mmCIF file with all atom_site columns, C-alpha atoms and ligand atoms in Angstrom:
data_model
loop_
_atom_site.group_PDB
_atom_site.id
_atom_site.type_symbol
_atom_site.label_atom_id
_atom_site.label_alt_id
_atom_site.label_comp_id
_atom_site.label_asym_id
_atom_site.label_entity_id
_atom_site.label_seq_id
_atom_site.pdbx_PDB_ins_code
_atom_site.Cartn_x
_atom_site.Cartn_y
_atom_site.Cartn_z
_atom_site.occupancy
_atom_site.B_iso_or_equiv
_atom_site.pdbx_formal_charge
_atom_site.auth_seq_id
_atom_site.auth_comp_id
_atom_site.auth_asym_id
_atom_site.auth_atom_id
_atom_site.pdbx_PDB_model_num
ATOM   1   C CA  . MET X 1 1   ? -23.286 -9.193  -20.078 1.00 60.00 ? 1   MET X CA  1
ATOM   2   C CA  . ALA X 1 2   ? -20.649 -8.270  -17.479 1.00 60.00 ? 2   ALA X CA  1
ATOM   3   C CA  . PRO X 1 3   ? -20.077 -10.858 -14.741 1.00 57.00 ? 3   PRO X CA  1
ATOM   4   C CA  . ALA X 1 4   ? -21.816 -10.018 -11.439 1.00 64.00 ? 4   ALA X CA  1
ATOM   5   C CA  . ASN X 1 5   ? -18.514 -9.762  -9.595  1.00 72.00 ? 5   ASN X CA  1
ATOM   6   C CA  . PRO X 1 6   ? -15.756 -8.843  -12.027 1.00 65.00 ? 6   PRO X CA  1
ATOM   7   C CA  . PRO X 1 7   ? -12.301 -9.336  -10.504 1.00 77.00 ? 7   PRO X CA  1
ATOM   8   C CA  . ALA X 1 8   ? -11.191 -5.933  -9.280  1.00 94.00 ? 8   ALA X CA  1
ATOM   9   C CA  . HIS X 1 9   ? -8.071  -4.161  -10.419 1.00 97.00 ? 9   HIS X CA  1
ATOM   10  C CA  . ALA X 1 10  ? -6.723  -1.700  -7.832  1.00 98.00 ? 10  ALA X CA  1
ATOM   11  C CA  . LEU X 1 11  ? -4.474  1.277   -8.487  1.00 98.00 ? 11  LEU X CA  1
ATOM   12  C CA  . TYR X 1 12  ? -2.182  2.191   -5.571  1.00 98.00 ? 12  TYR X CA  1
ATOM   13  C CA  . PRO X 1 13  ? -0.871  5.705   -6.276  1.00 97.00 ? 13  PRO X CA  1
ATOM   14  C CA  . GLY X 1 14  ? 1.747   7.578   -4.286  1.00 96.00 ? 14  GLY X CA  1
ATOM   15  C CA  . SER X 1 15  ? 5.167   9.200   -4.209  1.00 95.00 ? 15  SER X CA  1
ATOM   16  C CA  . PHE X 1 16  ? 7.041   6.137   -2.890  1.00 97.00 ? 16  PHE X CA  1
ATOM   17  C CA  . ASP X 1 17  ? 10.168  8.243   -2.218  1.00 96.00 ? 17  ASP X CA  1
ATOM   18  C CA  . VAL X 1 18  ? 11.234  5.699   -0.830  1.00 95.00 ? 18  VAL X CA  1
ATOM   19  C CA  . VAL X 1 19  ? 9.161   2.532   -0.711  1.00 98.00 ? 19  VAL X CA  1
ATOM   20  C CA  . THR X 1 20  ? 8.862   1.393   2.924   1.00 98.00 ? 20  THR X CA  1
ATOM   21  C CA  . LEU X 1 21  ? 7.776   -1.837  4.591   1.00 98.00 ? 21  LEU X CA  1
ATOM   22  C CA  . GLY X 1 22  ? 4.495   -0.006  5.346   1.00 96.00 ? 22  GLY X CA  1
ATOM   23  C CA  . HIS X 1 23  ? 3.811   0.422   1.616   1.00 97.00 ? 23  HIS X CA  1
ATOM   24  C CA  . LEU X 1 24  ? 4.794   -3.221  1.033   1.00 98.00 ? 24  LEU X CA  1
ATOM   25  C CA  . ASP X 1 25  ? 2.465   -4.372  3.809   1.00 97.00 ? 25  ASP X CA  1
ATOM   26  C CA  . VAL X 1 26  ? -0.431  -2.616  2.048   1.00 97.00 ? 26  VAL X CA  1
ATOM   27  C CA  . ILE X 1 27  ? 0.605   -4.109  -1.313  1.00 97.00 ? 27  ILE X CA  1
ATOM   28  C CA  . ARG X 1 28  ? 0.894   -7.621  0.175   1.00 97.00 ? 28  ARG X CA  1
ATOM   29  C CA  . ARG X 1 29  ? -2.628  -7.406  1.602   1.00 96.00 ? 29  ARG X CA  1
ATOM   30  C CA  . ALA X 1 30  ? -4.011  -5.912  -1.603  1.00 97.00 ? 30  ALA X CA  1
ATOM   31  C CA  . ALA X 1 31  ? -2.448  -8.667  -3.726  1.00 97.00 ? 31  ALA X CA  1
ATOM   32  C CA  . ARG X 1 32  ? -4.529  -11.199 -1.765  1.00 96.00 ? 32  ARG X CA  1
ATOM   33  C CA  . ILE X 1 33  ? -7.781  -9.278  -2.209  1.00 95.00 ? 33  ILE X CA  1
ATOM   34  C CA  . PHE X 1 34  ? -7.614  -7.863  -5.730  1.00 97.00 ? 34  PHE X CA  1
ATOM   35  C CA  . ALA X 1 35  ? -7.064  -9.732  -8.981  1.00 96.00 ? 35  ALA X CA  1
ATOM   36  C CA  . ARG X 1 36  ? -4.515  -7.156  -10.044 1.00 97.00 ? 36  ARG X CA  1
ATOM   37  C CA  . VAL X 1 37  ? -2.702  -4.298  -8.281  1.00 98.00 ? 37  VAL X CA  1
ATOM   38  C CA  . THR X 1 38  ? -0.908  -1.507  -10.124 1.00 98.00 ? 38  THR X CA  1
ATOM   39  C CA  . VAL X 1 39  ? 1.455   0.515   -7.941  1.00 98.00 ? 39  VAL X CA  1
ATOM   40  C CA  . ALA X 1 40  ? 1.720   3.930   -9.576  1.00 97.00 ? 40  ALA X CA  1
ATOM   41  C CA  . VAL X 1 41  ? 4.511   6.411   -8.864  1.00 97.00 ? 41  VAL X CA  1
ATOM   42  C CA  . ALA X 1 42  ? 3.329   9.983   -9.278  1.00 93.00 ? 42  ALA X CA  1
ATOM   43  C CA  . HIS X 1 43  ? 5.303   12.541  -11.253 1.00 89.00 ? 43  HIS X CA  1
ATOM   44  C CA  . ASN X 1 44  ? 4.327   15.207  -8.756  1.00 76.00 ? 44  ASN X CA  1
ATOM   45  C CA  . PRO X 1 45  ? 5.581   18.702  -9.622  1.00 68.00 ? 45  PRO X CA  1
ATOM   46  C CA  . ALA X 1 46  ? 4.521   19.896  -6.141  1.00 68.00 ? 46  ALA X CA  1
ATOM   47  C CA  . LYS X 1 47  ? 7.083   17.533  -4.543  1.00 63.00 ? 47  LYS X CA  1
ATOM   48  C CA  . ILE X 1 48  ? 10.230  18.930  -6.086  1.00 67.00 ? 48  ILE X CA  1
ATOM   49  C CA  . TYR X 1 49  ? 12.435  17.773  -3.227  1.00 81.00 ? 49  TYR X CA  1
ATOM   50  C CA  . ALA X 1 50  ? 12.210  14.061  -3.952  1.00 91.00 ? 50  ALA X CA  1
ATOM   51  C CA  . LEU X 1 51  ? 15.412  12.209  -3.066  1.00 95.00 ? 51  LEU X CA  1
ATOM   52  C CA  . PHE X 1 52  ? 15.037  9.687   -5.908  1.00 96.00 ? 52  PHE X CA  1
ATOM   53  C CA  . THR X 1 53  ? 13.954  10.179  -9.510  1.00 94.00 ? 53  THR X CA  1
ATOM   54  C CA  . VAL X 1 54  ? 10.733  8.546   -10.643 1.00 95.00 ? 54  VAL X CA  1
ATOM   55  C CA  . GLU X 1 55  ? 12.803  5.971   -12.589 1.00 96.00 ? 55  GLU X CA  1
ATOM   56  C CA  . GLU X 1 56  ? 14.834  5.105   -9.481  1.00 97.00 ? 56  GLU X CA  1
ATOM   57  C CA  . ARG X 1 57  ? 11.657  4.741   -7.418  1.00 97.00 ? 57  ARG X CA  1
ATOM   58  C CA  . LEU X 1 58  ? 10.147  2.502   -10.093 1.00 98.00 ? 58  LEU X CA  1
ATOM   59  C CA  . ALA X 1 59  ? 13.235  0.288   -10.077 1.00 98.00 ? 59  ALA X CA  1
ATOM   60  C CA  . MET X 1 60  ? 13.184  -0.076  -6.265  1.00 98.00 ? 60  MET X CA  1
ATOM   61  C CA  . LEU X 1 61  ? 9.467   -0.828  -6.314  1.00 98.00 ? 61  LEU X CA  1
ATOM   62  C CA  . ARG X 1 62  ? 9.805   -3.387  -9.120  1.00 98.00 ? 62  ARG X CA  1
ATOM   63  C CA  . ALA X 1 63  ? 12.483  -5.237  -7.189  1.00 97.00 ? 63  ALA X CA  1
ATOM   64  C CA  . SER X 1 64  ? 10.375  -5.078  -4.001  1.00 97.00 ? 64  SER X CA  1
ATOM   65  C CA  . VAL X 1 65  ? 7.128   -6.413  -5.535  1.00 98.00 ? 65  VAL X CA  1
ATOM   66  C CA  . LYS X 1 66  ? 8.475   -9.019  -7.937  1.00 96.00 ? 66  LYS X CA  1
ATOM   67  C CA  . LYS X 1 67  ? 7.410   -11.864 -5.622  1.00 96.00 ? 67  LYS X CA  1
ATOM   68  C CA  . TRP X 1 68  ? 3.731   -10.990 -6.191  1.00 97.00 ? 68  TRP X CA  1
ATOM   69  C CA  . ARG X 1 69  ? 2.688   -12.092 -9.667  1.00 96.00 ? 69  ARG X CA  1
ATOM   70  C CA  . ASN X 1 70  ? -0.462  -9.945  -9.803  1.00 97.00 ? 70  ASN X CA  1
ATOM   71  C CA  . VAL X 1 71  ? 1.335   -6.703  -8.884  1.00 98.00 ? 71  VAL X CA  1
ATOM   72  C CA  . ASP X 1 72  ? 2.814   -4.371  -11.485 1.00 97.00 ? 72  ASP X CA  1
ATOM   73  C CA  . VAL X 1 73  ? 4.453   -0.969  -11.290 1.00 97.00 ? 73  VAL X CA  1
ATOM   74  C CA  . ALA X 1 74  ? 3.987   2.136   -13.433 1.00 96.00 ? 74  ALA X CA  1
ATOM   75  C CA  . SER X 1 75  ? 4.462   5.890   -13.293 1.00 95.00 ? 75  SER X CA  1
ATOM   76  C CA  . PHE X 1 76  ? 1.898   8.557   -14.021 1.00 92.00 ? 76  PHE X CA  1
ATOM   77  C CA  . SER X 1 77  ? 1.224   12.243  -14.177 1.00 93.00 ? 77  SER X CA  1
ATOM   78  C CA  . GLY X 1 78  ? -2.105  13.988  -14.105 1.00 93.00 ? 78  GLY X CA  1
ATOM   79  C CA  . LEU X 1 79  ? -5.301  13.005  -12.368 1.00 95.00 ? 79  LEU X CA  1
ATOM   80  C CA  . THR X 1 80  ? -5.306  9.679   -10.529 1.00 96.00 ? 80  THR X CA  1
ATOM   81  C CA  . VAL X 1 81  ? -8.871  8.934   -11.678 1.00 97.00 ? 81  VAL X CA  1
ATOM   82  C CA  . ASN X 1 82  ? -7.828  9.327   -15.314 1.00 96.00 ? 82  ASN X CA  1
ATOM   83  C CA  . VAL X 1 83  ? -4.994  6.863   -14.789 1.00 96.00 ? 83  VAL X CA  1
ATOM   84  C CA  . ALA X 1 84  ? -7.408  4.468   -13.099 1.00 96.00 ? 84  ALA X CA  1
ATOM   85  C CA  . SER X 1 85  ? -9.696  4.473   -16.112 1.00 94.00 ? 85  SER X CA  1
ATOM   86  C CA  . GLN X 1 86  ? -6.743  4.225   -18.540 1.00 93.00 ? 86  GLN X CA  1
ATOM   87  C CA  . VAL X 1 87  ? -5.485  1.046   -16.867 1.00 94.00 ? 87  VAL X CA  1
ATOM   88  C CA  . GLY X 1 88  ? -8.988  -0.309  -16.211 1.00 95.00 ? 88  GLY X CA  1
ATOM   89  C CA  . ALA X 1 89  ? -8.817  -0.041  -12.411 1.00 97.00 ? 89  ALA X CA  1
ATOM   90  C CA  . THR X 1 90  ? -12.118 0.324   -10.550 1.00 96.00 ? 90  THR X CA  1
ATOM   91  C CA  . VAL X 1 91  ? -10.445 0.823   -7.174  1.00 97.00 ? 91  VAL X CA  1
ATOM   92  C CA  . ILE X 1 92  ? -8.016  3.466   -5.912  1.00 97.00 ? 92  ILE X CA  1
ATOM   93  C CA  . LEU X 1 93  ? -6.160  2.050   -2.940  1.00 98.00 ? 93  LEU X CA  1
ATOM   94  C CA  . ARG X 1 94  ? -4.746  4.279   -0.208  1.00 97.00 ? 94  ARG X CA  1
ATOM   95  C CA  . GLY X 1 95  ? -3.087  3.448   3.087   1.00 94.00 ? 95  GLY X CA  1
ATOM   96  C CA  . LEU X 1 96  ? -4.410  4.923   6.322   1.00 93.00 ? 96  LEU X CA  1
ATOM   97  C CA  . ARG X 1 97  ? -2.015  5.087   9.221   1.00 91.00 ? 97  ARG X CA  1
ATOM   98  C CA  . ALA X 1 98  ? -3.430  7.449   11.806  1.00 82.00 ? 98  ALA X CA  1
ATOM   99  C CA  . VAL X 1 99  ? -6.147  10.016  12.254  1.00 81.00 ? 99  VAL X CA  1
ATOM   100 C CA  . SER X 1 100 ? -3.698  12.561  10.843  1.00 80.00 ? 100 SER X CA  1
ATOM   101 C CA  . ASP X 1 101 ? -3.972  10.883  7.401   1.00 85.00 ? 101 ASP X CA  1
ATOM   102 C CA  . PHE X 1 102 ? -7.726  10.761  7.538   1.00 90.00 ? 102 PHE X CA  1
ATOM   103 C CA  . GLU X 1 103 ? -8.827  14.294  6.714   1.00 92.00 ? 103 GLU X CA  1
ATOM   104 C CA  . TYR X 1 104 ? -6.608  14.653  3.652   1.00 93.00 ? 104 TYR X CA  1
ATOM   105 C CA  . GLU X 1 105 ? -7.361  11.141  2.404   1.00 95.00 ? 105 GLU X CA  1
ATOM   106 C CA  . LEU X 1 106 ? -11.111 11.561  2.850   1.00 95.00 ? 106 LEU X CA  1
ATOM   107 C CA  . GLN X 1 107 ? -11.032 14.859  0.974   1.00 96.00 ? 107 GLN X CA  1
ATOM   108 C CA  . MET X 1 108 ? -9.127  13.221  -1.909  1.00 96.00 ? 108 MET X CA  1
ATOM   109 C CA  . ALA X 1 109 ? -11.553 10.297  -1.952  1.00 97.00 ? 109 ALA X CA  1
ATOM   110 C CA  . MET X 1 110 ? -14.560 12.663  -2.120  1.00 98.00 ? 110 MET X CA  1
ATOM   111 C CA  . MET X 1 111 ? -12.974 14.688  -4.917  1.00 98.00 ? 111 MET X CA  1
ATOM   112 C CA  . ASN X 1 112 ? -12.130 11.549  -6.862  1.00 98.00 ? 112 ASN X CA  1
ATOM   113 C CA  . ASP X 1 113 ? -15.632 10.197  -6.351  1.00 98.00 ? 113 ASP X CA  1
ATOM   114 C CA  . ASN X 1 114 ? -16.996 13.403  -7.769  1.00 98.00 ? 114 ASN X CA  1
ATOM   115 C CA  . LEU X 1 115 ? -14.690 13.221  -10.782 1.00 98.00 ? 115 LEU X CA  1
ATOM   116 C CA  . ALA X 1 116 ? -15.197 9.499   -11.424 1.00 97.00 ? 116 ALA X CA  1
ATOM   117 C CA  . PRO X 1 117 ? -18.135 7.895   -9.572  1.00 97.00 ? 117 PRO X CA  1
ATOM   118 C CA  . ASP X 1 118 ? -17.304 4.466   -11.060 1.00 95.00 ? 118 ASP X CA  1
ATOM   119 C CA  . VAL X 1 119 ? -13.961 4.392   -9.251  1.00 96.00 ? 119 VAL X CA  1
ATOM   120 C CA  . THR X 1 120 ? -14.092 3.550   -5.526  1.00 96.00 ? 120 THR X CA  1
ATOM   121 C CA  . THR X 1 121 ? -11.422 4.526   -3.013  1.00 97.00 ? 121 THR X CA  1
ATOM   122 C CA  . VAL X 1 122 ? -10.536 1.730   -0.597  1.00 96.00 ? 122 VAL X CA  1
ATOM   123 C CA  . PHE X 1 123 ? -8.491  2.497   2.529   1.00 96.00 ? 123 PHE X CA  1
ATOM   124 C CA  . MET X 1 124 ? -6.249  -0.109  4.023   1.00 95.00 ? 124 MET X CA  1
ATOM   125 C CA  . ALA X 1 125 ? -4.572  -0.065  7.431   1.00 92.00 ? 125 ALA X CA  1
ATOM   126 C CA  . PRO X 1 126 ? -1.093  -1.594  7.739   1.00 92.00 ? 126 PRO X CA  1
ATOM   127 C CA  . SER X 1 127 ? 0.103   -3.868  10.533  1.00 93.00 ? 127 SER X CA  1
ATOM   128 C CA  . PRO X 1 128 ? 0.459   -1.850  13.765  1.00 92.00 ? 128 PRO X CA  1
ATOM   129 C CA  . GLN X 1 129 ? 4.268   -1.908  13.594  1.00 93.00 ? 129 GLN X CA  1
ATOM   130 C CA  . TYR X 1 130 ? 4.096   0.153   10.375  1.00 94.00 ? 130 TYR X CA  1
ATOM   131 C CA  . SER X 1 131 ? 1.383   2.560   11.432  1.00 92.00 ? 131 SER X CA  1
ATOM   132 C CA  . PHE X 1 132 ? 3.927   5.257   12.384  1.00 92.00 ? 132 PHE X CA  1
ATOM   133 C CA  . LEU X 1 133 ? 6.134   4.749   9.358   1.00 95.00 ? 133 LEU X CA  1
ATOM   134 C CA  . SER X 1 134 ? 6.510   7.272   6.545   1.00 95.00 ? 134 SER X CA  1
ATOM   135 C CA  . SER X 1 135 ? 9.027   7.711   3.744   1.00 96.00 ? 135 SER X CA  1
ATOM   136 C CA  . SER X 1 136 ? 10.026  11.092  5.141   1.00 94.00 ? 136 SER X CA  1
ATOM   137 C CA  . SER X 1 137 ? 10.722  9.722   8.635   1.00 96.00 ? 137 SER X CA  1
ATOM   138 C CA  . VAL X 1 138 ? 12.874  6.920   7.173   1.00 97.00 ? 138 VAL X CA  1
ATOM   139 C CA  . LYS X 1 139 ? 14.886  9.460   5.155   1.00 96.00 ? 139 LYS X CA  1
ATOM   140 C CA  . GLU X 1 140 ? 15.293  11.622  8.253   1.00 96.00 ? 140 GLU X CA  1
ATOM   141 C CA  . ILE X 1 141 ? 16.526  8.686   10.365  1.00 97.00 ? 141 ILE X CA  1
ATOM   142 C CA  . ALA X 1 142 ? 18.933  7.638   7.600   1.00 96.00 ? 142 ALA X CA  1
ATOM   143 C CA  . ARG X 1 143 ? 20.289  11.197  7.330   1.00 95.00 ? 143 ARG X CA  1
ATOM   144 C CA  . LEU X 1 144 ? 20.953  11.194  11.075  1.00 95.00 ? 144 LEU X CA  1
ATOM   145 C CA  . GLY X 1 145 ? 22.759  7.857   10.865  1.00 94.00 ? 145 GLY X CA  1
ATOM   146 C CA  . GLY X 1 146 ? 20.042  5.763   12.538  1.00 96.00 ? 146 GLY X CA  1
ATOM   147 C CA  . ASP X 1 147 ? 19.214  2.119   11.870  1.00 97.00 ? 147 ASP X CA  1
ATOM   148 C CA  . ILE X 1 148 ? 16.542  1.828   9.153   1.00 97.00 ? 148 ILE X CA  1
ATOM   149 C CA  . SER X 1 149 ? 16.600  -1.956  8.815   1.00 97.00 ? 149 SER X CA  1
ATOM   150 C CA  . ASP X 1 150 ? 13.145  -2.344  10.413  1.00 96.00 ? 150 ASP X CA  1
ATOM   151 C CA  . PHE X 1 151 ? 11.591  0.095   7.964   1.00 97.00 ? 151 PHE X CA  1
ATOM   152 C CA  . VAL X 1 152 ? 12.785  -0.726  4.434   1.00 98.00 ? 152 VAL X CA  1
ATOM   153 C CA  . THR X 1 153 ? 14.107  -3.755  2.543   1.00 98.00 ? 153 THR X CA  1
ATOM   154 C CA  . PRO X 1 154 ? 17.893  -4.334  2.658   1.00 97.00 ? 154 PRO X CA  1
ATOM   155 C CA  . ALA X 1 155 ? 18.193  -3.301  -1.017  1.00 97.00 ? 155 ALA X CA  1
ATOM   156 C CA  . VAL X 1 156 ? 16.305  -0.047  -0.423  1.00 98.00 ? 156 VAL X CA  1
ATOM   157 C CA  . ALA X 1 157 ? 18.383  0.613   2.706   1.00 98.00 ? 157 ALA X CA  1
ATOM   158 C CA  . ARG X 1 158 ? 21.586  0.297   0.640   1.00 97.00 ? 158 ARG X CA  1
ATOM   159 C CA  . GLU X 1 159 ? 20.280  2.688   -2.047  1.00 97.00 ? 159 GLU X CA  1
ATOM   160 C CA  . LEU X 1 160 ? 19.090  5.177   0.552   1.00 97.00 ? 160 LEU X CA  1
ATOM   161 C CA  . ILE X 1 161 ? 22.322  5.219   2.534   1.00 96.00 ? 161 ILE X CA  1
ATOM   162 C CA  . ALA X 1 162 ? 24.371  5.568   -0.663  1.00 96.00 ? 162 ALA X CA  1
ATOM   163 C CA  . ARG X 1 163 ? 22.208  8.477   -1.856  1.00 95.00 ? 163 ARG X CA  1
ATOM   164 C CA  . ILE X 1 164 ? 22.440  10.270  1.469   1.00 93.00 ? 164 ILE X CA  1
ATOM   165 C CA  . ARG X 1 165 ? 26.224  9.817   1.554   1.00 90.00 ? 165 ARG X CA  1
ATOM   166 C CA  . ALA X 1 166 ? 26.456  11.195  -1.988  1.00 90.00 ? 166 ALA X CA  1
ATOM   167 C CA  . GLU X 1 167 ? 24.261  14.127  -0.964  1.00 81.00 ? 167 GLU X CA  1
ATOM   168 C CA  . SER X 1 168 ? 26.444  15.005  2.007   1.00 76.00 ? 168 SER X CA  1
ATOM   169 C CA  . VAL X 1 169 ? 29.626  14.734  -0.114  1.00 74.00 ? 169 VAL X CA  1
ATOM   170 C CA  . ASN X 1 170 ? 28.083  17.151  -2.637  1.00 73.00 ? 170 ASN X CA  1
ATOM   171 C CA  . GLU X 1 171 ? 27.014  19.526  0.123   1.00 73.00 ? 171 GLU X CA  1
ATOM   172 C CA  . SER X 1 172 ? 30.496  19.620  1.649   1.00 69.00 ? 172 SER X CA  1
ATOM   173 C CA  . CYS X 1 173 ? 32.132  20.406  -1.746  1.00 62.00 ? 173 CYS X CA  1
HETATM 174 P P1  . ADP I 2 .   ? 1.677   10.387  -1.104  1.00 97.01 ? 201 ADP I P1  1
HETATM 175 O O1  . ADP I 2 .   ? 2.594   11.511  -1.427  1.00 97.01 ? 201 ADP I O1  1
HETATM 176 O O2  . ADP I 2 .   ? 0.636   10.122  -2.165  1.00 97.01 ? 201 ADP I O2  1
HETATM 177 O O3  . ADP I 2 .   ? 1.083   10.403  0.279   1.00 97.01 ? 201 ADP I O3  1
HETATM 178 P P2  . ADP I 2 .   ? 3.302   8.183   -0.151  1.00 97.01 ? 201 ADP I P2  1
HETATM 179 O O4  . ADP I 2 .   ? 4.315   7.390   -0.901  1.00 97.01 ? 201 ADP I O4  1
HETATM 180 O O5  . ADP I 2 .   ? 3.748   8.918   1.053   1.00 97.01 ? 201 ADP I O5  1
HETATM 181 O O6  . ADP I 2 .   ? 2.632   9.110   -1.223  1.00 97.01 ? 201 ADP I O6  1
HETATM 182 O O7  . ADP I 2 .   ? 2.111   7.220   0.280   1.00 97.01 ? 201 ADP I O7  1
HETATM 183 C C1  . ADP I 2 .   ? 1.359   6.491   -0.673  1.00 97.01 ? 201 ADP I C1  1
HETATM 184 C C2  . ADP I 2 .   ? 0.192   5.842   0.037   1.00 97.01 ? 201 ADP I C2  1
HETATM 185 O O8  . ADP I 2 .   ? 0.673   4.894   0.968   1.00 97.01 ? 201 ADP I O8  1
HETATM 186 C C3  . ADP I 2 .   ? -0.685  6.814   0.827   1.00 97.01 ? 201 ADP I C3  1
HETATM 187 O O9  . ADP I 2 .   ? -2.020  6.346   0.783   1.00 97.01 ? 201 ADP I O9  1
HETATM 188 C C4  . ADP I 2 .   ? -0.144  6.698   2.232   1.00 97.01 ? 201 ADP I C4  1
HETATM 189 O O10 . ADP I 2 .   ? -1.125  7.018   3.206   1.00 97.01 ? 201 ADP I O10 1
HETATM 190 C C5  . ADP I 2 .   ? 0.198   5.217   2.255   1.00 97.01 ? 201 ADP I C5  1
HETATM 191 N N1  . ADP I 2 .   ? 1.229   4.902   3.227   1.00 97.01 ? 201 ADP I N1  1
HETATM 192 C C6  . ADP I 2 .   ? 2.429   5.464   3.400   1.00 97.01 ? 201 ADP I C6  1
HETATM 193 N N2  . ADP I 2 .   ? 3.110   4.896   4.407   1.00 97.01 ? 201 ADP I N2  1
HETATM 194 C C7  . ADP I 2 .   ? 2.290   3.946   4.908   1.00 97.01 ? 201 ADP I C7  1
HETATM 195 C C8  . ADP I 2 .   ? 2.387   3.020   5.992   1.00 97.01 ? 201 ADP I C8  1
HETATM 196 N N3  . ADP I 2 .   ? 3.434   2.988   6.801   1.00 97.01 ? 201 ADP I N3  1
HETATM 197 N N4  . ADP I 2 .   ? 1.355   2.200   6.197   1.00 97.01 ? 201 ADP I N4  1
HETATM 198 C C9  . ADP I 2 .   ? 0.259   2.248   5.415   1.00 97.01 ? 201 ADP I C9  1
HETATM 199 N N5  . ADP I 2 .   ? 0.088   3.102   4.397   1.00 97.01 ? 201 ADP I N5  1
HETATM 200 C C10 . ADP I 2 .   ? 1.087   3.935   4.141   1.00 97.01 ? 201 ADP I C10 1
#
């Protein structure tokens, strides 16, 4: 017989192009609540303008989450609910920043519930200082030469600045 409260395994899917302190805040909280957290980088053909390859994003995530022993990192393509059942996750974790996230996230959660009623979507709010933070805004600030040290880890900041410099060198050639 299954235990009454099996320890939950949560899947945290997303683009993570790049991983921000907002994502890490969600992961830190999740690592305290769930027995296991799998952060899953989507191979998303709709987002063809990613700055980093999936492998690069995985490497940055792995380095960022290594301090949490119950957090692992993977990549996936296809339906999130299928990946959840493949890895044995009963929870899909999503971050909610502002009302603007809500409509899209709720729609996804309803669709996923329809596809896989045994998998529950859990929304998590970050600390207020990260509630405005998105990967795209960090990339935009970095491109314009702004200070991104409050938004990403020092290692991610180095990778991001180097990539943007390389991009602008290529563009000027
Ligand atoms: P996606 O393309 O799936 O939205 P993202 O990498 O942008 O991928 O985000 C992955 C998840 O993390 C989403 O649930 C998103 O709402 C959440 N998220 C992104 N930034 C933050 C943040 N600053 N605070 C909390 N959650 C966030």
